[in-house]
Coordinates of C-alpha atoms in Angstrom, one line a residue:
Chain A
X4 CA 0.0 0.0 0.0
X5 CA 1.5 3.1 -1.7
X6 CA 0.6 5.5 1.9
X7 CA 2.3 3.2 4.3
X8 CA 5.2 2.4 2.0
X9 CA 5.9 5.7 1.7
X10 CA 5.5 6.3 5.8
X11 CA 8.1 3.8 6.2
X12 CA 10.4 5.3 3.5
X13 CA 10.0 8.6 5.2
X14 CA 10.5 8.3 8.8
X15 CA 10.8 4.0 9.2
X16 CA 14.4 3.4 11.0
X17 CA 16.8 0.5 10.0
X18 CA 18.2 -0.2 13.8
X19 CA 20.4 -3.2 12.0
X20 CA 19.1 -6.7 12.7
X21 CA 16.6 -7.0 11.4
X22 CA 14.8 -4.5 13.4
X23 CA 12.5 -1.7 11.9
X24 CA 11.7 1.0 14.4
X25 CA 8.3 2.7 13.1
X26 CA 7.6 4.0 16.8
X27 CA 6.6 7.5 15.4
X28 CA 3.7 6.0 13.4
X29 CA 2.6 2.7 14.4
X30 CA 4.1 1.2 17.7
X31 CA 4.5 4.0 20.2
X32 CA 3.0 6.9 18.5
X33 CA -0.4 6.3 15.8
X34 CA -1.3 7.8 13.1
X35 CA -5.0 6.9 13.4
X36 CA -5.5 8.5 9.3
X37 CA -3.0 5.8 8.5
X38 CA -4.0 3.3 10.3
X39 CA -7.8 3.9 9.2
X40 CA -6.4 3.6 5.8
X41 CA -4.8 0.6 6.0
X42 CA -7.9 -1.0 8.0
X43 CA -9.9 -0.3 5.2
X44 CA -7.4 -2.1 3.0
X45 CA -7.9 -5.2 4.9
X46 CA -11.8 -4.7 4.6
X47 CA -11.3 -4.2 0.9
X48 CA -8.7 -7.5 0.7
X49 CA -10.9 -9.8 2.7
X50 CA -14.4 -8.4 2.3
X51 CA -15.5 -12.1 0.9
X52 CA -14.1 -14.5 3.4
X53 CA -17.1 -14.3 5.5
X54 CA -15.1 -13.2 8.9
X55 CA -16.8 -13.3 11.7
X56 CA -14.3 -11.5 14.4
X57 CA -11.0 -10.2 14.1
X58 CA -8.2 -11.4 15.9
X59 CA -5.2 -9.8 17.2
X60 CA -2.5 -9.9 20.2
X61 CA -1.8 -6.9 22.3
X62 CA -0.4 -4.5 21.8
X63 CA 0.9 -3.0 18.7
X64 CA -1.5 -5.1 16.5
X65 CA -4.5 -3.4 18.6
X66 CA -4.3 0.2 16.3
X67 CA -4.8 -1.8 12.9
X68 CA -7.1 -4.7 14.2
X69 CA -9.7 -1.8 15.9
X70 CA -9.9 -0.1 12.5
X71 CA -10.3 -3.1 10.2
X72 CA -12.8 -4.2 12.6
X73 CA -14.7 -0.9 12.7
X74 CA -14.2 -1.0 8.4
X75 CA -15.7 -4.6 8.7
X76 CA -18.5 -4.5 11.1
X77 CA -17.1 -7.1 13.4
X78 CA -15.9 -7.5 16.8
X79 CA -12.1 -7.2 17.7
X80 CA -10.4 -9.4 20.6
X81 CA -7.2 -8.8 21.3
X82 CA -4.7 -11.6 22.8
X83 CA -3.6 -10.5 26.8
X84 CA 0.2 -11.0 27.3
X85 CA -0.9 -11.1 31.1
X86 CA -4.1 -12.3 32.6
X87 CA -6.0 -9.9 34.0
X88 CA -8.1 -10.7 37.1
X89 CA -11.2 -10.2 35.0
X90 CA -10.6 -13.0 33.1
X91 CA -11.8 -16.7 34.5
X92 CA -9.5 -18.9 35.5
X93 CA -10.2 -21.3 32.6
X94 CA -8.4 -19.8 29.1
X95 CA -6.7 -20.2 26.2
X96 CA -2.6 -20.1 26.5
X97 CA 0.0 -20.2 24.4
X98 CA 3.3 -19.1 24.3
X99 CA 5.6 -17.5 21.9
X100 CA 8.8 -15.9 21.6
X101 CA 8.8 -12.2 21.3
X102 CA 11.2 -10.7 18.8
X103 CA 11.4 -7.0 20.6
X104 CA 11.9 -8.9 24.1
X105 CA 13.8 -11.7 23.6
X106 CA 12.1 -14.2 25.8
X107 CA 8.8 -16.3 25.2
X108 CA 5.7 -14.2 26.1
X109 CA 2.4 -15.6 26.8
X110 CA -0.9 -15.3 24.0
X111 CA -3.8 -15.9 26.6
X112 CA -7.4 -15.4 25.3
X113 CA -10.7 -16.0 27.2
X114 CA -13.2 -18.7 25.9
X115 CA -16.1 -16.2 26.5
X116 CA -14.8 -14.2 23.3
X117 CA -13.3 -16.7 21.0
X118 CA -16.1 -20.0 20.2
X119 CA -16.2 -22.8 18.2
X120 CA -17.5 -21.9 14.8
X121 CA -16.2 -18.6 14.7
X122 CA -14.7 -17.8 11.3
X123 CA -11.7 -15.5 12.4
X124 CA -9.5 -12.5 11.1
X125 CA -6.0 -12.6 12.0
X126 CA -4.3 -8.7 11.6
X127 CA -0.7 -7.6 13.2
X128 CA 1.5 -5.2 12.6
X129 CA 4.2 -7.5 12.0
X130 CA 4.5 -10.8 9.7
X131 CA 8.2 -11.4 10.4
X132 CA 9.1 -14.9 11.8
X133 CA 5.5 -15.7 12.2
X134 CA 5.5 -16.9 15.8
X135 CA 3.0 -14.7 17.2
X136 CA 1.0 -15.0 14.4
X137 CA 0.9 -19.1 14.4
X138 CA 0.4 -18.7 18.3
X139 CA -2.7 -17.3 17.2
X140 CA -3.7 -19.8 15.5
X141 CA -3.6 -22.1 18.1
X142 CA -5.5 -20.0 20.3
X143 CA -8.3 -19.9 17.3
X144 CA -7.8 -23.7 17.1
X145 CA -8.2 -24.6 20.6
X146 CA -11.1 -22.4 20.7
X147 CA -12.9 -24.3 17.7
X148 CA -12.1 -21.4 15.8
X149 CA -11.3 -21.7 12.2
X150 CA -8.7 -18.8 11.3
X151 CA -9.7 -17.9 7.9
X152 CA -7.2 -15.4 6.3
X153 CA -3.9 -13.3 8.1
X154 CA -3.3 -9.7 7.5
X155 CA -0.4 -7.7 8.2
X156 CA 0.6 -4.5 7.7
X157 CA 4.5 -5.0 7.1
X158 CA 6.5 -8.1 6.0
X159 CA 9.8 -9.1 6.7
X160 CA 9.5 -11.5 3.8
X161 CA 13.5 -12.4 5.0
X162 CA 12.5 -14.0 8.2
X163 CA 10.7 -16.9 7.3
X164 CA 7.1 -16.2 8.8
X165 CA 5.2 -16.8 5.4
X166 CA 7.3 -20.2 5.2
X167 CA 6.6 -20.8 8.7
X168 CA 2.6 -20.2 7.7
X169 CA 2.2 -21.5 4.4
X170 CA 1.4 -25.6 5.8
X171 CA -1.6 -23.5 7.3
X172 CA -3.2 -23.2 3.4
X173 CA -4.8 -19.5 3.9
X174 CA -4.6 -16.1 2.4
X175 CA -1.6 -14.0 4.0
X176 CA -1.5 -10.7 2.6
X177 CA 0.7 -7.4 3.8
X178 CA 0.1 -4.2 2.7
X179 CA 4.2 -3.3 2.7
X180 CA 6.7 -6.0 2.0
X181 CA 10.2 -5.6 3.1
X182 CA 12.5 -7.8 1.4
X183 CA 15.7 -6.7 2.8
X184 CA 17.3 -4.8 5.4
X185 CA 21.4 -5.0 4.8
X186 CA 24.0 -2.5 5.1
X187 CA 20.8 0.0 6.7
X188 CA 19.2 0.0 3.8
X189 CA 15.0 -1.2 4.1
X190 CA 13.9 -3.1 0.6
X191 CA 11.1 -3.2 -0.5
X192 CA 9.5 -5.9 -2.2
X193 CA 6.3 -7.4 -4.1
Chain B
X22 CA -23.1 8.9 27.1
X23 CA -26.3 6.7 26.6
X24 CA -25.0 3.7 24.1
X25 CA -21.7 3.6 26.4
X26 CA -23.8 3.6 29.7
X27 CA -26.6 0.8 28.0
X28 CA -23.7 -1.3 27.0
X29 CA -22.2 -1.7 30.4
X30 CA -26.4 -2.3 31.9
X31 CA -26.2 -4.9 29.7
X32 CA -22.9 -6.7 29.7
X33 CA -20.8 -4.9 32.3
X34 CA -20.3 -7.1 35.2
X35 CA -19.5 -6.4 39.1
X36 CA -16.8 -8.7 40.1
X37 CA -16.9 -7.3 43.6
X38 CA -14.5 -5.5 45.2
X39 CA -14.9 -2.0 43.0
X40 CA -14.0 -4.2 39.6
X41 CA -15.8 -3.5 36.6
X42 CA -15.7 -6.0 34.0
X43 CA -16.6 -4.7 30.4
X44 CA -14.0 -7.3 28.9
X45 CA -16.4 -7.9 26.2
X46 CA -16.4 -4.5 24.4
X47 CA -13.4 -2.1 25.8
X48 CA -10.7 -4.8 27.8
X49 CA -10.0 -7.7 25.8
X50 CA -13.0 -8.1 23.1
X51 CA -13.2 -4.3 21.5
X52 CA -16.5 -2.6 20.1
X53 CA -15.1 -0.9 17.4
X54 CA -18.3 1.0 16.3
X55 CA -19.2 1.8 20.2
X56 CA -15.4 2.8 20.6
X57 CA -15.8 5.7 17.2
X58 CA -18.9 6.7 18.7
X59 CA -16.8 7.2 22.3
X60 CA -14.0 9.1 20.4
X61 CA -16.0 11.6 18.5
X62 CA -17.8 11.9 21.6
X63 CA -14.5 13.2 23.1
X64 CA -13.6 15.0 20.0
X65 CA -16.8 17.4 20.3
X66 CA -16.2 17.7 24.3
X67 CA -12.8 19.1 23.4
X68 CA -13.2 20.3 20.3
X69 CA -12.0 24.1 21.5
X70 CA -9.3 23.0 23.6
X71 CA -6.0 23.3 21.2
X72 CA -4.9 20.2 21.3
X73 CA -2.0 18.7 19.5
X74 CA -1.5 15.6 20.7
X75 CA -3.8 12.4 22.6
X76 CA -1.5 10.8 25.2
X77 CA -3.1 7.5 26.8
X78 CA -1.4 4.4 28.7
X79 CA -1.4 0.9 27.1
X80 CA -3.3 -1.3 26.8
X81 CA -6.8 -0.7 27.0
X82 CA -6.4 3.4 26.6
X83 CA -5.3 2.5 22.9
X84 CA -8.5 2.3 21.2
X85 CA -10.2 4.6 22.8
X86 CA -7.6 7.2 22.0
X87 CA -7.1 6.1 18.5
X88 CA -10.7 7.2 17.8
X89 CA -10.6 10.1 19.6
X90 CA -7.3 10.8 17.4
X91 CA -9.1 9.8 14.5
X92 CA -11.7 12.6 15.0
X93 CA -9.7 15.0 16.4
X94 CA -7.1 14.9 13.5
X95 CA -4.5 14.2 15.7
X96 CA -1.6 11.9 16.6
X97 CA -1.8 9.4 19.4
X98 CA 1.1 8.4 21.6
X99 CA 0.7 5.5 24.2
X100 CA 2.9 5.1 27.6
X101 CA 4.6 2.2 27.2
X102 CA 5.1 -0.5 30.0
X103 CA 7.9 -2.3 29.0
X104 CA 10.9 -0.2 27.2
X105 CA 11.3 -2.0 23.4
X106 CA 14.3 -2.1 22.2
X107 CA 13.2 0.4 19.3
X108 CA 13.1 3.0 22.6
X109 CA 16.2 5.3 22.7
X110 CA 18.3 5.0 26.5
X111 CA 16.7 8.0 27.6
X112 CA 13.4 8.0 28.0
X113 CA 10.8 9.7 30.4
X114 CA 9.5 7.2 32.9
X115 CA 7.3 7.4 36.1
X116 CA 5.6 4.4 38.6
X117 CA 1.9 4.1 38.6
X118 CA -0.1 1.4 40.5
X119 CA -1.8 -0.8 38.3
X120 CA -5.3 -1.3 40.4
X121 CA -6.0 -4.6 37.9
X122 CA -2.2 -6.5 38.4
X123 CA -2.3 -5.3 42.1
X124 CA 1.6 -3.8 41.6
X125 CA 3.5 -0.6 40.5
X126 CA 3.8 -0.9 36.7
X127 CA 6.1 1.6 34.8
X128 CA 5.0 4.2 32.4
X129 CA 7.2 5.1 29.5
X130 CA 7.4 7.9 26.7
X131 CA 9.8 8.5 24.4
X132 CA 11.3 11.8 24.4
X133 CA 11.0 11.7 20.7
X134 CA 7.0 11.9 20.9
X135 CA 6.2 14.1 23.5
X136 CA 8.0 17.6 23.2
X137 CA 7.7 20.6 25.1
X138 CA 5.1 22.9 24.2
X139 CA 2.7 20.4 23.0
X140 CA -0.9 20.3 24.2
X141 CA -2.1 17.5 25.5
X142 CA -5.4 15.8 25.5
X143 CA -5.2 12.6 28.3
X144 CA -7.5 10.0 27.1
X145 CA -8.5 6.6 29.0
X146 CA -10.6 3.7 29.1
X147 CA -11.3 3.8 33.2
X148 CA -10.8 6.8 36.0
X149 CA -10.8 4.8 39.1
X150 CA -8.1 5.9 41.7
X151 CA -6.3 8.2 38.8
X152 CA -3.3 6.5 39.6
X153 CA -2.4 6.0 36.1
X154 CA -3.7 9.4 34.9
X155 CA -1.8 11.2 37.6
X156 CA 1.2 9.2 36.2
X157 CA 0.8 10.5 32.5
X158 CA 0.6 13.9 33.5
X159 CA 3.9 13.9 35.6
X160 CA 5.2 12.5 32.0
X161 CA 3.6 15.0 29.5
X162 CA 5.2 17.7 32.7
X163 CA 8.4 15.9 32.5
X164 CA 8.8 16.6 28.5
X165 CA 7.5 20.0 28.8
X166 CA 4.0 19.5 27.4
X167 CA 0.8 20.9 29.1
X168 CA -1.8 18.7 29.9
X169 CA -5.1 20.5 28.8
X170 CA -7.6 17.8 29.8
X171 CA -8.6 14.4 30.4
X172 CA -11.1 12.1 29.0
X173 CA -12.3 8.7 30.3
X174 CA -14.8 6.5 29.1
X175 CA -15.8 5.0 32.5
X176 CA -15.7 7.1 35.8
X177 CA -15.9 5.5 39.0
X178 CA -16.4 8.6 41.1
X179 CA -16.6 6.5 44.4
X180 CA -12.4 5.4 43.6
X181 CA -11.1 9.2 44.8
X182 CA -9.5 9.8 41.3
X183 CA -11.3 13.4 40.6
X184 CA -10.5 14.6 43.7
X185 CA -7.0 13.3 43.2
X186 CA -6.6 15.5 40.3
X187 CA -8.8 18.5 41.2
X188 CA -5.4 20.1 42.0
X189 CA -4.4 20.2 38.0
X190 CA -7.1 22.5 37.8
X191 CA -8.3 20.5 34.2
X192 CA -11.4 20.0 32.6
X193 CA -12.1 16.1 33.4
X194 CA -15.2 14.6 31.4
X195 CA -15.7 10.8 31.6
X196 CA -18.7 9.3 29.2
X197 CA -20.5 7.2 32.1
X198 CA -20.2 8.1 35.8
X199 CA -20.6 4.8 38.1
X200 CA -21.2 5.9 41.7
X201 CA -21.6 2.8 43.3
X202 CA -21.0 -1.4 43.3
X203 CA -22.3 -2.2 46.6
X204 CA -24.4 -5.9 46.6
X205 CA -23.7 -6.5 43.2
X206 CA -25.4 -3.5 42.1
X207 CA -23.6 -0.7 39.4
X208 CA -25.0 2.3 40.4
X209 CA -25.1 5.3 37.4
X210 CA -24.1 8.8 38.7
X211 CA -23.9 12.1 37.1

């Protein structure tokens, strides 16, 4: 997507490996104008799919999950990292390693939100090893939930996650693909 | 506000001891259309305030504030609780107790989104003790920003936050007012 492409070319930051610090648009500070943009990408992308709620883990995926939800009409959970005490003691829980904090984080989702049957959304800001993203899917999975397309709004296409996902047989599509990130330079690619 | 307030007659539910749980539209499952109607709600409250920037706390502030951003035109930073390592060394960081995890939780802005002179529109999901408000504002102080008011979606007046910050001398509007949970009951105050 040609506004979030050029976001990143504009004020995205190659801090070398691998990491791509968009803090002053997505992950610290929002740009709600982009990110209503970019959730009405996603509507557009998967209007026909037939989802039923969105899916998405705390807390950077929150900003683009909230406005593809409000673009789609549907229902946005977000995966806790902690559980809260309003949550019942029976959940969902999964772990998976986190690529900004180096240590295995846990995706813990309440069964009151997430039932069997539910055709579900999956949209993060990130796509780049894919662990977060297939720890949602086990979430959907143990729920009953059928995951039914992923949306992201930047690849790392050189980390693996769309490998990691393909076996999974369902639509990934990001708005931005980065195809490289050597020497400080970001890549872009199709 | 009226759908806010019907919402949490319908779904909110006392946990006892002064907890509110709305988990299934605002904490964990998000309302997207109730949560646009809640940020142009704030956007026409402050409309003639000045602002230039919505500052909230993750993780449940987000989407409140990225709606009110939306409508408002403006950016939207949220107070991180764990320092990524996109965050430069120096950052501005305070304490706040979290009422929900029953512990002091940090609050962190980078000095790259909050610079002095800006004006400041506070904007979160629950004003209960103020704890967390209180902490935001020594942050936006901290970089030099004036806080010019604060929004909530959810007061509970009978918590002691207003009168914690009646000292800032702000205009503080929340959308639904609860003024009681004795028995079981959520009482509805002005």
């Amino acid at each position: 997507m040609q506004a979030l492409r050029e976001r990143i070319l504009q004020e995205g930051k190659n801090l070398g490996g691998g990491i791509l610090k968009v803090d002053g648009f997505i992950n610290h500070q929002v740009d709600p104008a982009l990110m209503d943009l970019c959730g009405a990408e996603f509507a557009r992308i998967f209007s026909d799919i037939g989802a039923t709620k969105i899916l998405t883990a705390e807390i950077s995926g929150i900003a683009p999950a909230l406005m593809t939800g409000q673009h789609m009409c549907l229902p946005v959970v977000y995966a806790r990292k902690n559980k809260p005490i309003t949550m019942p003691d029976q959940v969902y829980l999964t772990l998976a390693p986190s690529h900004t904090k180096g240590r295995m984080v846990e995706l813990i989702i309440s069964p009151e939100y997430l039932a069997g049957g539910e055709r579900v959304l999956i949209i993060d800001d990130f796509l780049a090893s894919g662990a977060t993203i297939a720890g949602l899917v086990r979430l959907a999975e143990a729920a009953g939930a059928r995951v039914i397309g992923i949306g992201t709004l930047i690849e790392k296409s050189f980390e693996g996650g769309r490998t990691l996902l393909a076996p999974l047989n369902l639509p990934i599509r990001s708005l931005v693909c980065i195809s490289g990130m050597e020497n400080g330079q970001i890549q872009f690619g199709e």
